[in-house]
JSON list of C-alpha atoms and ligand atoms in Angstrom, two decimals:
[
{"chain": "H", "resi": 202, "resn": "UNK", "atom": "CA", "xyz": [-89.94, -158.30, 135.54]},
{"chain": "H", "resi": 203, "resn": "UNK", "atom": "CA", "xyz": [-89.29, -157.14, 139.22]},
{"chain": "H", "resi": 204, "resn": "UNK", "atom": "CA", "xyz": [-91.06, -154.60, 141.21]},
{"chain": "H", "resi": 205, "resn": "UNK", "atom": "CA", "xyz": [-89.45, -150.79, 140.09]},
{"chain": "H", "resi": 206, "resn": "UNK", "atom": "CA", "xyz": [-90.31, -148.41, 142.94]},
{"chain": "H", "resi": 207, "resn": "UNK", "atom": "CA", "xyz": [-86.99, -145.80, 142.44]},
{"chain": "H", "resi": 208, "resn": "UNK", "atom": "CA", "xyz": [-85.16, -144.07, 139.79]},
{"chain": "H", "resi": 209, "resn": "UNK", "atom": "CA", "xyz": [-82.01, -143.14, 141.48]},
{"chain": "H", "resi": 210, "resn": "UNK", "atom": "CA", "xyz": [-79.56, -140.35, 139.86]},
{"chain": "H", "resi": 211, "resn": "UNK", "atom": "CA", "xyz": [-75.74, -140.34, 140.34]},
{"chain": "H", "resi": 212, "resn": "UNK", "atom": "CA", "xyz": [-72.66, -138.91, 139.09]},
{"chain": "H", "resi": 213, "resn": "UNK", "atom": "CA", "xyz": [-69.38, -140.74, 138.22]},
{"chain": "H", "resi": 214, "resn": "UNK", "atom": "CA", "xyz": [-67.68, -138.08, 140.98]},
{"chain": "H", "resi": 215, "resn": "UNK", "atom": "CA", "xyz": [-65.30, -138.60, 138.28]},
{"chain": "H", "resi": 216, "resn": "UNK", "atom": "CA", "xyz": [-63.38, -136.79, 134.91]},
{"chain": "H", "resi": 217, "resn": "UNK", "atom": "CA", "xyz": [-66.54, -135.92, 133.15]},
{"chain": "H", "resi": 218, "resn": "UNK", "atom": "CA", "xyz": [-65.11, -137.09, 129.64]},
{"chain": "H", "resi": 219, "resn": "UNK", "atom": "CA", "xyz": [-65.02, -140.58, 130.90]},
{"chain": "H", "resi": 220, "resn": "UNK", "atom": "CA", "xyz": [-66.91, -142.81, 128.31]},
{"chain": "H", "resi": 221, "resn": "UNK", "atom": "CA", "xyz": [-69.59, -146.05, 128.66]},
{"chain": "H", "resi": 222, "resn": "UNK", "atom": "CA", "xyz": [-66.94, -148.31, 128.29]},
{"chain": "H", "resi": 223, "resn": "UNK", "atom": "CA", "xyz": [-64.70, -146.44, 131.42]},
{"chain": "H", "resi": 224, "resn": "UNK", "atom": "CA", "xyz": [-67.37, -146.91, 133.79]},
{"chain": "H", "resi": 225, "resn": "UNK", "atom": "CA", "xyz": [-67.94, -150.29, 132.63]},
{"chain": "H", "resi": 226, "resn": "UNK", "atom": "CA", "xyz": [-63.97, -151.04, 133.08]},
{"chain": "H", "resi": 227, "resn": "UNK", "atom": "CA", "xyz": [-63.49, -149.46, 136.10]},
{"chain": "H", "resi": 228, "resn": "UNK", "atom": "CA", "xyz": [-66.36, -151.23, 137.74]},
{"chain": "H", "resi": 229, "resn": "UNK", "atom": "CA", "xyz": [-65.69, -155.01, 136.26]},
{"chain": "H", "resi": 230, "resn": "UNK", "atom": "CA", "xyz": [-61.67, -154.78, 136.18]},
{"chain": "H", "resi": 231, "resn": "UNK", "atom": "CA", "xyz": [-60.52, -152.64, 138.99]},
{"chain": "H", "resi": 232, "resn": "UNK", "atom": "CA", "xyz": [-63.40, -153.28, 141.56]},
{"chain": "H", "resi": 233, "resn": "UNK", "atom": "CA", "xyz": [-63.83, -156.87, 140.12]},
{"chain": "H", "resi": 234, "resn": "UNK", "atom": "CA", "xyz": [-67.72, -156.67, 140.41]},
{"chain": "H", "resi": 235, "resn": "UNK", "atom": "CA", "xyz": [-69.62, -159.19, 138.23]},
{"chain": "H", "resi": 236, "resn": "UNK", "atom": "CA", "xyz": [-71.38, -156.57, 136.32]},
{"chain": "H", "resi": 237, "resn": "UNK", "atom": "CA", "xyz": [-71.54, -152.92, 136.36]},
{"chain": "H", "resi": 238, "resn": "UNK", "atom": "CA", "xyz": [-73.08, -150.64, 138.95]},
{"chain": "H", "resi": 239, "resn": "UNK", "atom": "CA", "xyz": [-75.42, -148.81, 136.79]},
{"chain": "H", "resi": 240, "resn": "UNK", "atom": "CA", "xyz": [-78.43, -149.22, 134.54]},
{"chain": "H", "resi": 241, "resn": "UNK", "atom": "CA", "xyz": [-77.56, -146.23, 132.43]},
{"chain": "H", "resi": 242, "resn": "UNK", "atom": "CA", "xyz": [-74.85, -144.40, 131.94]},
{"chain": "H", "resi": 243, "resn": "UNK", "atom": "CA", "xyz": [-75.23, -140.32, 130.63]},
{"chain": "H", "resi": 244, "resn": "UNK", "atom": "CA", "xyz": [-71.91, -138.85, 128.65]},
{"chain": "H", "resi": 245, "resn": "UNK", "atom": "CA", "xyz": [-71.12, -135.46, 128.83]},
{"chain": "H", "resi": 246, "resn": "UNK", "atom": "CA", "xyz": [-72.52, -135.31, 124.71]},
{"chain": "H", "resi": 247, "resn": "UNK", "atom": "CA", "xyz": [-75.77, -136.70, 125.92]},
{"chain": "H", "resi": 248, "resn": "UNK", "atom": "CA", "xyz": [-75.17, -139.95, 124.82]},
{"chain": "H", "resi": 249, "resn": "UNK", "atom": "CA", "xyz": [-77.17, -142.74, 126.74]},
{"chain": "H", "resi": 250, "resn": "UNK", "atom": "CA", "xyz": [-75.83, -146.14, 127.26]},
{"chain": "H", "resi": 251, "resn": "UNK", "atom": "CA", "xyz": [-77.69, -148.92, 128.93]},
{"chain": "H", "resi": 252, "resn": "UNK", "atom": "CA", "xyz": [-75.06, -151.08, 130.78]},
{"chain": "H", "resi": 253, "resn": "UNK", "atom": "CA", "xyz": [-77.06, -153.93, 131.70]},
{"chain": "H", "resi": 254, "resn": "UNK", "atom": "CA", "xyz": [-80.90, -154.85, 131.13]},
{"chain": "H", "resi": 255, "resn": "UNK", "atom": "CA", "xyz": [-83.28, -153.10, 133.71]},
{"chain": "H", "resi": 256, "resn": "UNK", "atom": "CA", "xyz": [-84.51, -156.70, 134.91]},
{"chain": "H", "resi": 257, "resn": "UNK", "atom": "CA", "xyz": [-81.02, -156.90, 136.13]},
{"chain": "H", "resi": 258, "resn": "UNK", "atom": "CA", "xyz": [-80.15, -155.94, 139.85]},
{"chain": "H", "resi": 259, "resn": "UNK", "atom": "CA", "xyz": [-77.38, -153.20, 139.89]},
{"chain": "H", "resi": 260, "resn": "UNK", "atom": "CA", "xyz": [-75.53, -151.60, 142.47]},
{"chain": "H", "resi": 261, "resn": "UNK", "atom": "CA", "xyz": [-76.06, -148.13, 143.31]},
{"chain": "H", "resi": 262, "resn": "UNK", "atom": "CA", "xyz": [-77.48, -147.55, 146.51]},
{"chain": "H", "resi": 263, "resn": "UNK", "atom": "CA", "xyz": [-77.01, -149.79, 149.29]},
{"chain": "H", "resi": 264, "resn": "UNK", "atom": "CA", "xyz": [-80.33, -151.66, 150.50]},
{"chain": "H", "resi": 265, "resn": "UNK", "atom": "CA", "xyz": [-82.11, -150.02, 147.45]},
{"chain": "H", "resi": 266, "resn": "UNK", "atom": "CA", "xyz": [-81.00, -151.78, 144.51]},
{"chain": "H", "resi": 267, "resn": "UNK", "atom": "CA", "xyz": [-83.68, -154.72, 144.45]},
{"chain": "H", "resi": 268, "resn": "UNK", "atom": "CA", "xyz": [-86.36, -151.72, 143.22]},
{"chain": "H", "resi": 269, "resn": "UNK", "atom": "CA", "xyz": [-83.98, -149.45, 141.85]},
{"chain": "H", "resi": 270, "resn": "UNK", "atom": "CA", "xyz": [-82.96, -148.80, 138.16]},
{"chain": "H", "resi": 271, "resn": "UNK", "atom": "CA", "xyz": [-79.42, -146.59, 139.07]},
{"chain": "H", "resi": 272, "resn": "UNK", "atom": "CA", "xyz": [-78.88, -143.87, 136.37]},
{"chain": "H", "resi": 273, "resn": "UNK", "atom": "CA", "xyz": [-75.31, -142.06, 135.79]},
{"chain": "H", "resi": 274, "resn": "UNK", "atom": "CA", "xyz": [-74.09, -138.85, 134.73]},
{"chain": "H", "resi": 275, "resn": "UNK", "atom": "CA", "xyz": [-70.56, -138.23, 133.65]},
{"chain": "H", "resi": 276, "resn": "UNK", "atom": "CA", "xyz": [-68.94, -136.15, 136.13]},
{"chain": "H", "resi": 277, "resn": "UNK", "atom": "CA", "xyz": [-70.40, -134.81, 139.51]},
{"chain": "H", "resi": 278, "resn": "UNK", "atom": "CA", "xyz": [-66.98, -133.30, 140.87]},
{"chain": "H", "resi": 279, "resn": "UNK", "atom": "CA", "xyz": [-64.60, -130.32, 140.16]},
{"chain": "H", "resi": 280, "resn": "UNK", "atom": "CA", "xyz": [-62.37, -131.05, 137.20]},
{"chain": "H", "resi": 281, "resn": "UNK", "atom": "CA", "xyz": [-59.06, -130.30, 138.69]},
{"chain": "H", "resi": 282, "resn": "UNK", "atom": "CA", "xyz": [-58.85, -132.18, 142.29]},
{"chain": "H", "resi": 283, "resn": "UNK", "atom": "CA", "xyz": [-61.90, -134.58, 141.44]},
{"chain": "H", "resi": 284, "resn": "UNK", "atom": "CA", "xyz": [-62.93, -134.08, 145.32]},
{"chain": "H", "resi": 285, "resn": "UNK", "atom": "CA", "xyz": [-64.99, -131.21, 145.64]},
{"chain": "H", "resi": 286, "resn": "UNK", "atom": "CA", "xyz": [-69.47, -132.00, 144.33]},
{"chain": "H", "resi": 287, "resn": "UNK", "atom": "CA", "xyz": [-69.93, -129.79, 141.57]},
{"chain": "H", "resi": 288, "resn": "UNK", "atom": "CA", "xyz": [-72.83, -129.94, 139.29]},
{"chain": "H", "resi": 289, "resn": "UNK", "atom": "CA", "xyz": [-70.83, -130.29, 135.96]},
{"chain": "H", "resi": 290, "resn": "UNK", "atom": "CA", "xyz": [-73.90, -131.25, 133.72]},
{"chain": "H", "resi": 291, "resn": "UNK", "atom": "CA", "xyz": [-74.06, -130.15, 130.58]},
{"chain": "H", "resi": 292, "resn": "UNK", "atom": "CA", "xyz": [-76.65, -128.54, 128.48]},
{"chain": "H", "resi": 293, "resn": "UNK", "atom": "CA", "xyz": [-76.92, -131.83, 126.73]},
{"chain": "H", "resi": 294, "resn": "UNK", "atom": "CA", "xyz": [-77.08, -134.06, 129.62]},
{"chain": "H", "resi": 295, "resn": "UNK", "atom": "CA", "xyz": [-79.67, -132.25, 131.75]},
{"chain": "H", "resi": 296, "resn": "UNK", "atom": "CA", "xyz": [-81.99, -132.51, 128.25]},
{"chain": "H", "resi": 297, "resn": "UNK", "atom": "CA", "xyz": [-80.96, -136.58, 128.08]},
{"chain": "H", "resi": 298, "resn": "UNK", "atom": "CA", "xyz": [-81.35, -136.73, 132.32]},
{"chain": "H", "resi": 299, "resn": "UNK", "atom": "CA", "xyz": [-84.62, -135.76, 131.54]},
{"chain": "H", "resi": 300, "resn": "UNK", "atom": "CA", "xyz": [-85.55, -137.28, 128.59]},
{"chain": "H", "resi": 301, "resn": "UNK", "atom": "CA", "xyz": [-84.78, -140.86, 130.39]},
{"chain": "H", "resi": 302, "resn": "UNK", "atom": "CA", "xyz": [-86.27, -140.30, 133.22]},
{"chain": "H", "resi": 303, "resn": "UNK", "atom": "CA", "xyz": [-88.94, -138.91, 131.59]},
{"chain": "H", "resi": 304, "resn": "UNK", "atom": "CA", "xyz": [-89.69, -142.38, 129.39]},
{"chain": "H", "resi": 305, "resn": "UNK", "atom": "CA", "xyz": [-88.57, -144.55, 132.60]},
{"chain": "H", "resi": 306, "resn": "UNK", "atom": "CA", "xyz": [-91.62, -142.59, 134.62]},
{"chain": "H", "resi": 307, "resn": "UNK", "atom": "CA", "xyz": [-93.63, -144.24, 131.36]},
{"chain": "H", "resi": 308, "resn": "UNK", "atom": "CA", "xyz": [-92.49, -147.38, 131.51]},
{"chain": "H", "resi": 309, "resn": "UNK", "atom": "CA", "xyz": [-93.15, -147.55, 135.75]},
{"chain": "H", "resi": 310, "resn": "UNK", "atom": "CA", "xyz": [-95.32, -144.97, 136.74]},
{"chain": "H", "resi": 311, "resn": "UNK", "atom": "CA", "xyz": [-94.88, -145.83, 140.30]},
{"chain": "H", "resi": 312, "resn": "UNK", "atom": "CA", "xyz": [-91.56, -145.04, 140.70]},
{"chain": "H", "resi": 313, "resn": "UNK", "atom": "CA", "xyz": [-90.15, -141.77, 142.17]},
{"chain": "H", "resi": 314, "resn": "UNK", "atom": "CA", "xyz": [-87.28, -140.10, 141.15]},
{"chain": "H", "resi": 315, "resn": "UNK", "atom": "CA", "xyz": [-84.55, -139.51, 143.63]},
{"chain": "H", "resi": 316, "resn": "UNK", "atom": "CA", "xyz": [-80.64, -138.62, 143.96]},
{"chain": "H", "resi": 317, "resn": "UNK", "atom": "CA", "xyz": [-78.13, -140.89, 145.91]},
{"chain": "H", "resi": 318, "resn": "UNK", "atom": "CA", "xyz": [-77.96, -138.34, 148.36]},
{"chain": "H", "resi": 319, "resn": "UNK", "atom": "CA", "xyz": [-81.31, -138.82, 149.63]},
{"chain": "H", "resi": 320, "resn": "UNK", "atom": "CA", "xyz": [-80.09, -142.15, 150.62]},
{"chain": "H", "resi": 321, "resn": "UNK", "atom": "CA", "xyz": [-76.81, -142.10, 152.14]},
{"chain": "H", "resi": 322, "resn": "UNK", "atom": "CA", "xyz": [-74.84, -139.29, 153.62]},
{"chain": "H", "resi": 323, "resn": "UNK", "atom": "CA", "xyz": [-73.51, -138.51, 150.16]},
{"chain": "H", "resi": 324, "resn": "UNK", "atom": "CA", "xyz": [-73.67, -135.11, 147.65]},
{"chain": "H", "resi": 325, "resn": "UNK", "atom": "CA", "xyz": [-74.41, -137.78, 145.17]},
{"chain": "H", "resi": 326, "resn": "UNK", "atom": "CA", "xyz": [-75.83, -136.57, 141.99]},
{"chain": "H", "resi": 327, "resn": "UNK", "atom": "CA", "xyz": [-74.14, -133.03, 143.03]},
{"chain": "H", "resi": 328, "resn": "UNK", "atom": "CA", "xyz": [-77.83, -131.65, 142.34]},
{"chain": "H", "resi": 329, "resn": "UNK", "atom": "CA", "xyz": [-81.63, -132.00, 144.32]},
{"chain": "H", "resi": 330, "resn": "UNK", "atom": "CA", "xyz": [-82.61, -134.71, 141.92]},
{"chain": "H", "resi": 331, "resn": "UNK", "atom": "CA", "xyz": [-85.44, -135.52, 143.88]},
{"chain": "H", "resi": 332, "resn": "UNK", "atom": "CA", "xyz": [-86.63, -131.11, 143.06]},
{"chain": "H", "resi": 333, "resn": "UNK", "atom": "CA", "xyz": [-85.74, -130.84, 140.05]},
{"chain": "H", "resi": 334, "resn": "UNK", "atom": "CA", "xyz": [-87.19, -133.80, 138.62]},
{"chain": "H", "resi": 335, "resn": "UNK", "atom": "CA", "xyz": [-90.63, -133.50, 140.74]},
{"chain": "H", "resi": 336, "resn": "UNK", "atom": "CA", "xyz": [-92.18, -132.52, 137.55]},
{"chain": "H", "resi": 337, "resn": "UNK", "atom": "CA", "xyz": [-91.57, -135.71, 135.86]},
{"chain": "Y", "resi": 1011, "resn": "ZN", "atom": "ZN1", "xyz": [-74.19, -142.25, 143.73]}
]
């Protein structure tokens, strides 16, 4: 198993209805990447999917992802224009953000929780992930 320093939050910055299996799509068939760009993937229900197995490399963050599991939320951006952060979480995928991260702290207790935005010049998750989460 390899060395799993950060948890890293994002958001889709897309149409927060979007499903496991859009991500999934978007990533392998229009960006033609070998596998998609996220550990786990949060629907706007709550729903958790695991895309790929956490032993696998994904690609979230730039220069992170070697120590990185990359976690996604459904949404991230106004509804309308799909351009502007917004924190669009719902009720029941702040308890699930939570929830996972909360059993992935378990599972590596030496990794920290942050947002994409504490990386990169990003709003990426569209919330202080790194704040809210120091808790966990
Ligand atoms: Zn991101």
């Amino acid at each position: 198993m390899r060395t799993i320093n950060k948890l890293i939050v994002h958001c889709t910055a897309g149409n927060m209805n979007n499903s496991a299996q859009d991500i999934v799509n978007y990533h392998m068939k229009v960006l033609k990447w070998s596998r998609p760009g996220y550990h786990f993937f949060i629907d706007k229900d709550g729903n958790v999917t695991q895309l790929i197995p956490i032993d696998r490399i994904s690609n979230g963050v730039k220069g992170h992802n070697a120590d990185s599991i990359n976690i996604v939320y459904a949404g991230g951006v106004d509804q309308e224009t799909y351009k502007i952060p917004m924190d669009t979480r719902t009720p029941a995928q702040k308890v699930a953000l939570r929830k996972l991260l909360t059993n992935l702290r378990s599972q590596f207790p030496r990794a920290k929780i942050y947002g994409h935005r504490d990386f990169a010049n990003k709003s990426c998750p569209s919330f202080d992930a790194k704040t809210e989460y120091a808790d966990i």
